[in-house]
GROMACS .gro file of C-alpha atoms in nm:
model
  428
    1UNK     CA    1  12.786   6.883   4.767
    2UNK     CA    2  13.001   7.158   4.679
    3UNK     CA    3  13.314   7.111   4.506
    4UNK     CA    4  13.605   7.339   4.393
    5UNK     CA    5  13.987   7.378   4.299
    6UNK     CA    6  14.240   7.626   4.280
    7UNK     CA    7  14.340   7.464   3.960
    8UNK     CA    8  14.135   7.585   3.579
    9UNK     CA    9  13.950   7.324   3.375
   10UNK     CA   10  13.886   7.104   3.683
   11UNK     CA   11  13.508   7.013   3.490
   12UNK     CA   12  13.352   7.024   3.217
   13UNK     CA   13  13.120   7.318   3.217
   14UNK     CA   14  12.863   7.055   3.053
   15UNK     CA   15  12.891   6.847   3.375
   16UNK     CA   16  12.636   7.065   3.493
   17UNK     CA   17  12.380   6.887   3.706
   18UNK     CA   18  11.993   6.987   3.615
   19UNK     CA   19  11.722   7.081   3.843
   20UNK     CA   20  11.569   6.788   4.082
   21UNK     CA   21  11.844   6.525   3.962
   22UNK     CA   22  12.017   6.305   4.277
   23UNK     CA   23  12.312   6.196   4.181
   24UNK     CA   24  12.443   5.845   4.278
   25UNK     CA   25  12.758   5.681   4.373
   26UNK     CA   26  12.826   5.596   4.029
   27UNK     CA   27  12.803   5.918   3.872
   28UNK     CA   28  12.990   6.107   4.214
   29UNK     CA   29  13.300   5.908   4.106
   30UNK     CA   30  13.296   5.975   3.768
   31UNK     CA   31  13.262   6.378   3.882
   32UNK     CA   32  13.557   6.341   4.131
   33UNK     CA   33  13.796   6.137   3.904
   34UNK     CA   34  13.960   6.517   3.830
   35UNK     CA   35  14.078   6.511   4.170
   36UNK     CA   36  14.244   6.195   4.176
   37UNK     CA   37  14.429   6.303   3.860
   38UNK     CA   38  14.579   6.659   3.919
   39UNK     CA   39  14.933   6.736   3.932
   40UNK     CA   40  14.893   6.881   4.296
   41UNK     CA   41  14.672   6.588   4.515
   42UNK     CA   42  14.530   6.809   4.806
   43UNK     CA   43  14.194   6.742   4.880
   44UNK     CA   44  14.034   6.903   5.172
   45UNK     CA   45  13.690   6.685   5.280
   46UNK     CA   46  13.466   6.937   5.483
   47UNK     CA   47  13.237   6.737   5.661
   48UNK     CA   48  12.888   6.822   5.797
   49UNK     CA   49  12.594   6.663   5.984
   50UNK     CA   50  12.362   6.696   5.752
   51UNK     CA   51  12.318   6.989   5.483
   52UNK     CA   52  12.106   7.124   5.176
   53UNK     CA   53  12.081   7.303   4.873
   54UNK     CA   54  11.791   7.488   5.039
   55UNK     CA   55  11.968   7.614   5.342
   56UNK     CA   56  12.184   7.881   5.136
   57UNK     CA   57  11.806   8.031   5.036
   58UNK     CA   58  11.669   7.978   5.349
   59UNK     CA   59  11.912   8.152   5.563
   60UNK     CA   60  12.041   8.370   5.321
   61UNK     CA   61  11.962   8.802   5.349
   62UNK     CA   62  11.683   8.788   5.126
   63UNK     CA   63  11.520   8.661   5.482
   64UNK     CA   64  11.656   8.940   5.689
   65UNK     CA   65  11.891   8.743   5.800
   66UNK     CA   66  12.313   8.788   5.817
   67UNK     CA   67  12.445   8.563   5.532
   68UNK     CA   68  12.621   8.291   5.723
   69UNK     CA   69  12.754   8.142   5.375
   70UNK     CA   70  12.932   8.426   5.277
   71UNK     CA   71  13.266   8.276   5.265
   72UNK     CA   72  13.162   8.011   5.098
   73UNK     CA   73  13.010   8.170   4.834
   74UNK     CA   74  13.267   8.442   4.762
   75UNK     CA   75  13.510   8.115   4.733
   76UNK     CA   76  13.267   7.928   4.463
   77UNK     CA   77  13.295   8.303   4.281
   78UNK     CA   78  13.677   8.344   4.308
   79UNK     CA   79  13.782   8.001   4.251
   80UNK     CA   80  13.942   7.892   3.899
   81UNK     CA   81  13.750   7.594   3.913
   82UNK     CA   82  13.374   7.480   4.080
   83UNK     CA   83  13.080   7.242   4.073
   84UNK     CA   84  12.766   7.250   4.263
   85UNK     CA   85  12.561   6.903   4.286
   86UNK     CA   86  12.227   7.024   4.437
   87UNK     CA   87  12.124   6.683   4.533
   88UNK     CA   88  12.384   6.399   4.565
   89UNK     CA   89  12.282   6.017   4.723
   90UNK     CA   90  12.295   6.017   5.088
   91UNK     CA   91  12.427   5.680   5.049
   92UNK     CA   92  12.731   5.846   4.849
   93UNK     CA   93  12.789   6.094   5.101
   94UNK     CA   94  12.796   5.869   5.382
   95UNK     CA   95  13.062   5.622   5.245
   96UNK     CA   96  13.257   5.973   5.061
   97UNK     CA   97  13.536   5.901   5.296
   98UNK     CA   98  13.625   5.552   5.273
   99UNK     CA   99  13.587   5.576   4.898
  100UNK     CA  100  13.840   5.864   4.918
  101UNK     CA  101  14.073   5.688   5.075
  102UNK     CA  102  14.019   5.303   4.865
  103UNK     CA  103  14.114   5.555   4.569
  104UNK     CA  104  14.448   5.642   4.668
  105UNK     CA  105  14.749   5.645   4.914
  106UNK     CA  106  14.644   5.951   5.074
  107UNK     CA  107  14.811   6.094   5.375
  108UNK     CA  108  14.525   6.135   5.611
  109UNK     CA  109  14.514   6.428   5.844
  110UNK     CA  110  14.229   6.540   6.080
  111UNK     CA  111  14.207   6.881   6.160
  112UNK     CA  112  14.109   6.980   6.502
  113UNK     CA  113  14.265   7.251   6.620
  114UNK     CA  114  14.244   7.408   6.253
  115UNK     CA  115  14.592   7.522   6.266
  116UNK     CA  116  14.681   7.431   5.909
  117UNK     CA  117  15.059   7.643   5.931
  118UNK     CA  118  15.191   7.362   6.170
  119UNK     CA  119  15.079   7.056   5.875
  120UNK     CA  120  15.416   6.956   5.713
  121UNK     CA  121  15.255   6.875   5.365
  122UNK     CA  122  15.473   6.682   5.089
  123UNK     CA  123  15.300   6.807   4.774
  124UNK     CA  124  15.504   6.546   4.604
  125UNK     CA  125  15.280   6.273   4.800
  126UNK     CA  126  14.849   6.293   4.816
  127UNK     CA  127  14.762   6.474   5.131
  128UNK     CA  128  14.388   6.397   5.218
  129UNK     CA  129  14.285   6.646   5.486
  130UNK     CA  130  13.921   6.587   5.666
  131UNK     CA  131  13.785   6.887   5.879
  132UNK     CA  132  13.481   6.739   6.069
  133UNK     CA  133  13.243   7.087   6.103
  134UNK     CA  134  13.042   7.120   6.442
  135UNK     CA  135  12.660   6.978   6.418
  136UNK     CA  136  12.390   7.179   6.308
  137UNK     CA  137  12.140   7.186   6.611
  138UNK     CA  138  11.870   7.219   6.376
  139UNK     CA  139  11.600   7.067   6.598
  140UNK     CA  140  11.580   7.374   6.805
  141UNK     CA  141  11.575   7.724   6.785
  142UNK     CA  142  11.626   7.849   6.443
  143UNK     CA  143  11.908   8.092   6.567
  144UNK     CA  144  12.093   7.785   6.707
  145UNK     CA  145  12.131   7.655   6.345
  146UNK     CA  146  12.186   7.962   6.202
  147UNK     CA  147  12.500   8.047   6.457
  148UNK     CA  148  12.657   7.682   6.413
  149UNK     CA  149  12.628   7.772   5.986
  150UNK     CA  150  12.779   8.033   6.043
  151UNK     CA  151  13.096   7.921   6.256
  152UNK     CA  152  13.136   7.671   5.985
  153UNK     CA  153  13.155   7.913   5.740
  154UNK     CA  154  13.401   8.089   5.934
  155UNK     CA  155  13.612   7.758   5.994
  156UNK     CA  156  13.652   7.687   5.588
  157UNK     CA  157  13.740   8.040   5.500
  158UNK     CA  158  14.033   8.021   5.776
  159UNK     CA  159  14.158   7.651   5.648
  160UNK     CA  160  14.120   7.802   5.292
  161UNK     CA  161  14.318   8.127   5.330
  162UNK     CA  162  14.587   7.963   5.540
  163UNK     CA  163  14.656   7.745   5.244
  164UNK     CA  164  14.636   7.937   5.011
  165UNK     CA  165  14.923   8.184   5.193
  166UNK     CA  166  15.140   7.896   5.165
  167UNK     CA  167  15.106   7.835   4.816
  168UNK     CA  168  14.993   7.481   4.825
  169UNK     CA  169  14.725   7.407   4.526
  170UNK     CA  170  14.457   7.196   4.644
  171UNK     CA  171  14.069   7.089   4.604
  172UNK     CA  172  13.780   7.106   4.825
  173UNK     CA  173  13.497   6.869   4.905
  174UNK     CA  174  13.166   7.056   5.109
  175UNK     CA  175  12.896   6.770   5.206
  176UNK     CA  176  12.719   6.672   5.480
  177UNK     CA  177  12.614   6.278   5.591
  178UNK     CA  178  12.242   6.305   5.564
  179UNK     CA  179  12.035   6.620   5.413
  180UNK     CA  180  11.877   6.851   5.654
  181UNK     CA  181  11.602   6.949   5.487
  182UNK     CA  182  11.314   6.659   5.332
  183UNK     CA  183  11.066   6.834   5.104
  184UNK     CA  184  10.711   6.675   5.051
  185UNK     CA  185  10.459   6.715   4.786
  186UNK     CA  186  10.131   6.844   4.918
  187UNK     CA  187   9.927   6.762   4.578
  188UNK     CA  188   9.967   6.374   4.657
  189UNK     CA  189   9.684   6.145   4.842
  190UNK     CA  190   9.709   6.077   5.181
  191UNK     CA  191   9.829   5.682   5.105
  192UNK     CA  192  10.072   5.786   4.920
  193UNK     CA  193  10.184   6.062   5.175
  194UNK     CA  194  10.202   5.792   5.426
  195UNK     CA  195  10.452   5.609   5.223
  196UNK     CA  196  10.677   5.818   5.142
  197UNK     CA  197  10.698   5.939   5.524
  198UNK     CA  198  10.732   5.543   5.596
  199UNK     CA  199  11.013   5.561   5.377
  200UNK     CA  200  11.196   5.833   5.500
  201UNK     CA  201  11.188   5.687   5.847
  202UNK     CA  202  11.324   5.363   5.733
  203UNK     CA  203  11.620   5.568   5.575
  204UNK     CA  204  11.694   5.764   5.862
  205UNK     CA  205  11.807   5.459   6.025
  206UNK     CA  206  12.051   5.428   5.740
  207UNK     CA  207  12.287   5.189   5.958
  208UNK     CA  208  12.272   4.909   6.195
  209UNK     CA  209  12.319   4.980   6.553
  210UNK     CA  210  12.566   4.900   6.769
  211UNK     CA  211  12.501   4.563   6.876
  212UNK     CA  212  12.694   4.393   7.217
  213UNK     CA  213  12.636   4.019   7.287
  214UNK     CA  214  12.751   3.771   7.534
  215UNK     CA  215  12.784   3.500   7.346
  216UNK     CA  216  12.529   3.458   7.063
  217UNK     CA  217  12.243   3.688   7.261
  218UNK     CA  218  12.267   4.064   7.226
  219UNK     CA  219  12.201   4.253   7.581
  220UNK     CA  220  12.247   4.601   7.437
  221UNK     CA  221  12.161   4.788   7.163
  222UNK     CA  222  12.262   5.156   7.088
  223UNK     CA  223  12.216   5.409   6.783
  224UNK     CA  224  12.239   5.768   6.726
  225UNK     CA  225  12.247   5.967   6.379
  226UNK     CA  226  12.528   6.174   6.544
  227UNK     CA  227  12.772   6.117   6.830
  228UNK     CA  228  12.997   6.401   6.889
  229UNK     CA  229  13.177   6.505   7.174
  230UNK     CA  230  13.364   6.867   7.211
  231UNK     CA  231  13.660   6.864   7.455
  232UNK     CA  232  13.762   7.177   7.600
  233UNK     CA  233  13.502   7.409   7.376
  234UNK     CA  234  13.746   7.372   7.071
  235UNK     CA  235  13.850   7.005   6.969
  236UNK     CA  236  13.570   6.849   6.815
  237UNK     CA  237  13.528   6.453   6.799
  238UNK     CA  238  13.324   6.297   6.632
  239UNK     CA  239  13.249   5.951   6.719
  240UNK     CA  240  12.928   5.878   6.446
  241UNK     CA  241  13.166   5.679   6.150
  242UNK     CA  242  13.394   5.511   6.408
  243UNK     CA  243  13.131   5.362   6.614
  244UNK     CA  244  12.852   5.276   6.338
  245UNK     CA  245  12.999   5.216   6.036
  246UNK     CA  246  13.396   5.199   6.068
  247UNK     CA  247  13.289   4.992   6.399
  248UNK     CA  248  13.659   5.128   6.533
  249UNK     CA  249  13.541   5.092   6.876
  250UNK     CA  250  13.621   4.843   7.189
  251UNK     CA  251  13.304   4.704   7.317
  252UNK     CA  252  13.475   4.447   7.516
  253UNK     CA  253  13.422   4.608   7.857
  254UNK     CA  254  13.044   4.619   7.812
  255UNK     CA  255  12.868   4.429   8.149
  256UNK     CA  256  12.540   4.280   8.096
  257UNK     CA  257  12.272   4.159   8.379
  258UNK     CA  258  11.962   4.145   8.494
  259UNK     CA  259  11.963   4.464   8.715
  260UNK     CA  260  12.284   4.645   8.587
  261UNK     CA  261  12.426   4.701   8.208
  262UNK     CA  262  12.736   4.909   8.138
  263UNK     CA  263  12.807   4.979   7.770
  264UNK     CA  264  13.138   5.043   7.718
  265UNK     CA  265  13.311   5.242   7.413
  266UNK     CA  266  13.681   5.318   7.425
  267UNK     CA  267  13.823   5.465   7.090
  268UNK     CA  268  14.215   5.458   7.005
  269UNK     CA  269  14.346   5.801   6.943
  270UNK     CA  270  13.999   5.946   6.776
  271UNK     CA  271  14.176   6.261   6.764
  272UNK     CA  272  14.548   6.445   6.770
  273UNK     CA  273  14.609   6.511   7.072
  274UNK     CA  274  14.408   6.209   7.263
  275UNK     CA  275  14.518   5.894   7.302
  276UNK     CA  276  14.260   5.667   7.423
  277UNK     CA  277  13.905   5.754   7.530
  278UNK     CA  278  13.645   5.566   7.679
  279UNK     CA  279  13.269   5.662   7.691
  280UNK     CA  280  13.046   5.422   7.977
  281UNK     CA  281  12.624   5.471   7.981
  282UNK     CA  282  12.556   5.287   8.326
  283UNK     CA  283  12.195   5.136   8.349
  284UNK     CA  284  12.024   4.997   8.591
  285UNK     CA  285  11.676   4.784   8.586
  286UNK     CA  286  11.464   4.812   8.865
  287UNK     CA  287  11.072   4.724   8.993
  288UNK     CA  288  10.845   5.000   9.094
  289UNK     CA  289  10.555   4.889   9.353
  290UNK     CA  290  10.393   5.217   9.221
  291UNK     CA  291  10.346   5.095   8.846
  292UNK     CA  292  10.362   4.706   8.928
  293UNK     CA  293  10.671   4.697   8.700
  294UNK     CA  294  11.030   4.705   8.624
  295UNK     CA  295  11.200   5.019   8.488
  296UNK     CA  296  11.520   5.051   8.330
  297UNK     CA  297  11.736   5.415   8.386
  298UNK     CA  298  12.027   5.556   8.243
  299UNK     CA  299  12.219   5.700   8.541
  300UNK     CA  300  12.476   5.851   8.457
  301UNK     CA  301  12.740   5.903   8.195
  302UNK     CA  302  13.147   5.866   8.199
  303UNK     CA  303  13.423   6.010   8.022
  304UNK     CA  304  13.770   5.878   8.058
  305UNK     CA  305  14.079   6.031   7.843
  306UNK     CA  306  14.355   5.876   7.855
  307UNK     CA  307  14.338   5.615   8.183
  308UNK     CA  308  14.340   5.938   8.375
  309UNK     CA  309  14.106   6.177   8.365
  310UNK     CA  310  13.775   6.147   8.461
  311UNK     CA  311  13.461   6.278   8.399
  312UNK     CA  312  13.083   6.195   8.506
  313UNK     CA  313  12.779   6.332   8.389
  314UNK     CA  314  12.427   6.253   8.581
  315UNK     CA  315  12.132   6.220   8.348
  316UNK     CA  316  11.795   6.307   8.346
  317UNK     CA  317  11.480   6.209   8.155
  318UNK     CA  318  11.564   5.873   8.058
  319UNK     CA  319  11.380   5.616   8.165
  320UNK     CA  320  11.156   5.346   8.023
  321UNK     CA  321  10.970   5.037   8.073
  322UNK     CA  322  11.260   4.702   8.117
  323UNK     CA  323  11.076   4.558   7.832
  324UNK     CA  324  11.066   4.900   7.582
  325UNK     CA  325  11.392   5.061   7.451
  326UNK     CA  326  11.451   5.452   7.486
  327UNK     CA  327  11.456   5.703   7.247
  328UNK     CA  328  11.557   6.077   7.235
  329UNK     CA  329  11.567   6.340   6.939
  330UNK     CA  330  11.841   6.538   7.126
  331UNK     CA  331  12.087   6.442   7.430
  332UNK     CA  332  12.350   6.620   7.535
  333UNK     CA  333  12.504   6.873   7.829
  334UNK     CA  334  12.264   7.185   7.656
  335UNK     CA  335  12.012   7.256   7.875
  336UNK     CA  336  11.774   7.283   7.613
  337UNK     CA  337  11.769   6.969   7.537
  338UNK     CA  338  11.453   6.721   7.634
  339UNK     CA  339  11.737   6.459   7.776
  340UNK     CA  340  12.036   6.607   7.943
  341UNK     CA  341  12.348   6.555   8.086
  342UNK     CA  342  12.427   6.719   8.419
  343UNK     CA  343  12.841   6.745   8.493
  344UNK     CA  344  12.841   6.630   8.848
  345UNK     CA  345  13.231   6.692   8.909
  346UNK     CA  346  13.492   6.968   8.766
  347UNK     CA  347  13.655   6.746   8.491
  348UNK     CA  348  13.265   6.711   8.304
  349UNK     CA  349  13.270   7.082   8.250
  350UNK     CA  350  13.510   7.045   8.000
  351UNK     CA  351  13.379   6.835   7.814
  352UNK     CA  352  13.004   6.931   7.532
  353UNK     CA  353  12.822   6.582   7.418
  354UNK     CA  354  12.574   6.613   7.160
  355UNK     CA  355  12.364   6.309   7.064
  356UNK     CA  356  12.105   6.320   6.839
  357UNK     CA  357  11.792   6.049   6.759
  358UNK     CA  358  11.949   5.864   7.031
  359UNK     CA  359  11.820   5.544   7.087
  360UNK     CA  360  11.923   5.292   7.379
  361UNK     CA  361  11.812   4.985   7.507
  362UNK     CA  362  12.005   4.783   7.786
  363UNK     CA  363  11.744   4.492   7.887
  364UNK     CA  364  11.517   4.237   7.720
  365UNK     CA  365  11.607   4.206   7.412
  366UNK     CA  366  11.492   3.997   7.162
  367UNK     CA  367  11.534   3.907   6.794
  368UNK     CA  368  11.842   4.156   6.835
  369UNK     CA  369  11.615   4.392   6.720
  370UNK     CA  370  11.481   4.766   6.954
  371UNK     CA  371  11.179   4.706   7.142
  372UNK     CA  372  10.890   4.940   7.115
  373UNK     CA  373  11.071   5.275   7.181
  374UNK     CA  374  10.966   5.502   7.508
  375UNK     CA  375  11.014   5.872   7.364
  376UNK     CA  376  11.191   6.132   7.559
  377UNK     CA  377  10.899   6.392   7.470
  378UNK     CA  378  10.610   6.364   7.688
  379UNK     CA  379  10.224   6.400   7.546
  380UNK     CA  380  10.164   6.699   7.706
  381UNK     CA  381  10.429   6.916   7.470
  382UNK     CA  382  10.449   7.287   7.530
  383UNK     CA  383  10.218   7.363   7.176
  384UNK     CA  384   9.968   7.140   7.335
  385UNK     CA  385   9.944   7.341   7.686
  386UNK     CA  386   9.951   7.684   7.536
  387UNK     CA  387   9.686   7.547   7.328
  388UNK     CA  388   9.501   7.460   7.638
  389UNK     CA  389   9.559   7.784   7.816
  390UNK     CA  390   9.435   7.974   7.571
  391UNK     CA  391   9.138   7.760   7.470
  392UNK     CA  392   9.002   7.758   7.853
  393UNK     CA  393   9.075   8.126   7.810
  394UNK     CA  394   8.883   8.194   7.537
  395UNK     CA  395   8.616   7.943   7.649
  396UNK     CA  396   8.560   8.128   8.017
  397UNK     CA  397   8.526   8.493   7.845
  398UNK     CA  398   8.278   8.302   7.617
  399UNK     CA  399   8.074   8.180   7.898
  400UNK     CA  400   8.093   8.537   8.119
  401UNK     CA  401   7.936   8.702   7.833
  402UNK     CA  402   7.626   8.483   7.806
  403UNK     CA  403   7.607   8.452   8.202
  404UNK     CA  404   7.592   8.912   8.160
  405UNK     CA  405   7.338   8.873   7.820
  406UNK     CA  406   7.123   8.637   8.026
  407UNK     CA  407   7.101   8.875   8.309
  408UNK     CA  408   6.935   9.159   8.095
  409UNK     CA  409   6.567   9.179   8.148
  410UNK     CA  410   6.322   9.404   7.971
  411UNK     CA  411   6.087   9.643   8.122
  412UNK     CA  412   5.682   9.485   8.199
  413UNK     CA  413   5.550   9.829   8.196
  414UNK     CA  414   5.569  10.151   7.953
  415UNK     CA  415   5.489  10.498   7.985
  416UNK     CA  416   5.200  10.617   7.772
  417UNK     CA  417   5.266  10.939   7.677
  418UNK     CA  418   4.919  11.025   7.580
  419UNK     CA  419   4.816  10.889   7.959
  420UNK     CA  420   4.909  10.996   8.306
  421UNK     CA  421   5.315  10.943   8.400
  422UNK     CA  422   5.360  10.568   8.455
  423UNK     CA  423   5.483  10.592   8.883
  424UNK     CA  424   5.750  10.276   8.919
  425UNK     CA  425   5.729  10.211   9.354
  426UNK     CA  426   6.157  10.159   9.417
  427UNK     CA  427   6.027   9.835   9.606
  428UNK     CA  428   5.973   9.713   9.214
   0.00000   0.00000   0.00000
């Protein structure tokens, strides 16, 4: 978490945090406590997907790479004020915003369009402004992550200058939900390893999922660490808080049977700009005389904003057993993803979905709880195949050059030079 003000004496400089210390919920509101008490309350809440100390080393020049945190570190230089927490509770992080606003009568704003000169801000009142940054795509290509960093970086040091031209004092909060980067000791036993990995799976499901009943029986389940939608390539939603934890969401459309489920999602204004939206995931259950056994399939995907305008997105690569739930590292329209979403009419191709450790099930539940889950990535990976190309490779050039050495044969006969020339017939 980064933290700074255009206001002086904002911390103590003995508020420094040391090396390896996490700091909790406790301590985090003891450290922001100068924000709720300046003259001038305007706090700006950046908010990433996830985020770590390590990723300003990691993609930094020193790598031969462009810094993408340049803005933000020439603003941690410049400011009057600044505090870097290196390690901060992901627990802390993830309920920063509700805290935020239990500790005050803000005036909450989300920023979409980033066009801070059209805010009409009372500095007389506490003006609580939350800019929700794009996901880091840090499950793929390297270059992927490193562009989205960067376009972050770009968005605070626009929101930062434009207030600052208008003369309006504020603070800034720079976190992420969940940390992007999980470092593991490689002196420790191999029990021990095991736990801690245990443990850091049972923490990435750091909330419930979405649960729909009829009645008192649940018929679908649904989770994702992120669930973001980007209308238009510029207005980013993002859906994670208001459908896990904030549970703002209408699940009351949601149809459950025995051979079709529809889970329903509509939202109330998520955004400026849109009123309603509603996000369906149609499934279907059906038995296979091929594998002697019923199959559930997520068709297809809909988008409706505002009662009017529609868009549907056909989906491939998920599919499971009825009786196991599905999950995917990445979903979304990319086509780089394992699971992805197809537009099939014009109004989908305005619209980017990005889902990550999604994780579905629509059938067959029991206990309320996700059946064994059918992964989105096959056995067969592409590491594994190259591996086998190459090893059959290596393994027939191998087996040509002792075929050749066993195919050399040595003379029976040699010439004695101190006897008569030794005459070989060509029949020999």
């Amino acid at each position: 978490m980064l933290l700074w003000s255009t206001q002086r004496s904002q911390w103590n400089p003995d508020t420094a945090v040391h090396e390896g210390q996490v700091v909790s919920a406790q301590e985090l509101t003891v450290l922001l406590q100068p924000l709720f008490t300046q003259s001038s309350r305007n706090l700006v809440l950046f908010l990433q997907d996830r985020l770590s100390i390590d990723d300003f080393t990691y993609f930094s020049e020193s790598y031969g790479n462009k810094n993408p945190f340049q803005n933000v570190q020439e603003i941690l230089q410049t400011s009057p004020s600044s505090l870097v927490l290196p390690a901060v509770d992901s627990k802390a992080t993830r309920y920063l915003l509700s805290a935020l606003q239990e500790s005050g009568d803000w005036k909450l704003t989300n920023l979409t369009n980033l066009n801070v000169s059209q805010l009409e801000m009372n500095p007389s009142n506490p003006n609580l402004l939350v800019v929700q940054l794009q996901p880091l795509a840090s499950d793929l290509k390297e270059i992927s992550t490193l562009e989205a960093i960067a376009e972050n970086d770009r968005i605070i040091g626009r929101v930062t200058m434009d207030l600052q031209e208008q003369g309006i004092n504020f603070s800034v909060i720079y976190t992420a939900m969940r940390p992007s980067r999980i470092s593991r000791r490689t002196d420790v036993v191999s029990e021990l390893r095991r736990q801690l990995m245990a443990a850091e799976e049972e923490d990435s499901l750091s909330y419930p999922p979405l649960n729909v009943t009829t009645g008192n029986v649940s018929c679908i389940l649904f989770y994702a660490s992120n669930f973001s939608l980007k209308a238009n390539s510029s207005v980013l939603i993002d859906l994670t808080n208001a459908t896990f934890l904030a549970e703002n969401v209408d699940v009351s459309a949601s149809e459950c049977s025995d051979s079709n489920t529809t889970l329903s999602l509509k939202y109330t204004k998520p955004v400026n700009g849109i009123n309603s939206l509603e996000i369906r995931f149609l499934m279907t259950s059906k038995f296979y005389e091929v594998s002697a056994r019923k199959w559930f399939t997520l068709d297809s995907v809909e988008i409706v904003q505002d009662g009017d305008k529609f868009a549907k997105f056909n989906v491939s690569g998920i599919s499971a057993p009825a009786e196991y739930s599905f999950h995917c590292q990445l979903v979304g329209t990319s086509n780089r993803y394992p699971a992805r979403l197809v537009p099939s009419n014009s109004e989908a191709k305005n619209w980017d979905v990005f889902i990550s450790e999604l994780q579905i099930q629509g059938f067959n539940i029991v206990n309320s709880q996700f059946s064994y889950a059918s992964d989105c990535t096959g056995f067969f990976t592409s590491g594994i195949w190259m591996g086998l190309v190459t090893s059959i490779i290596l393994l027939w050039i191998l087996t040509y050059g002792i075929h050749m050495i066993m195919q050399l044969t040595t003379n029976s006969r040699f010439d004695d030079p101190k006897g008569p020339a030794l005459s070989v017939p060509q029949t020999e």
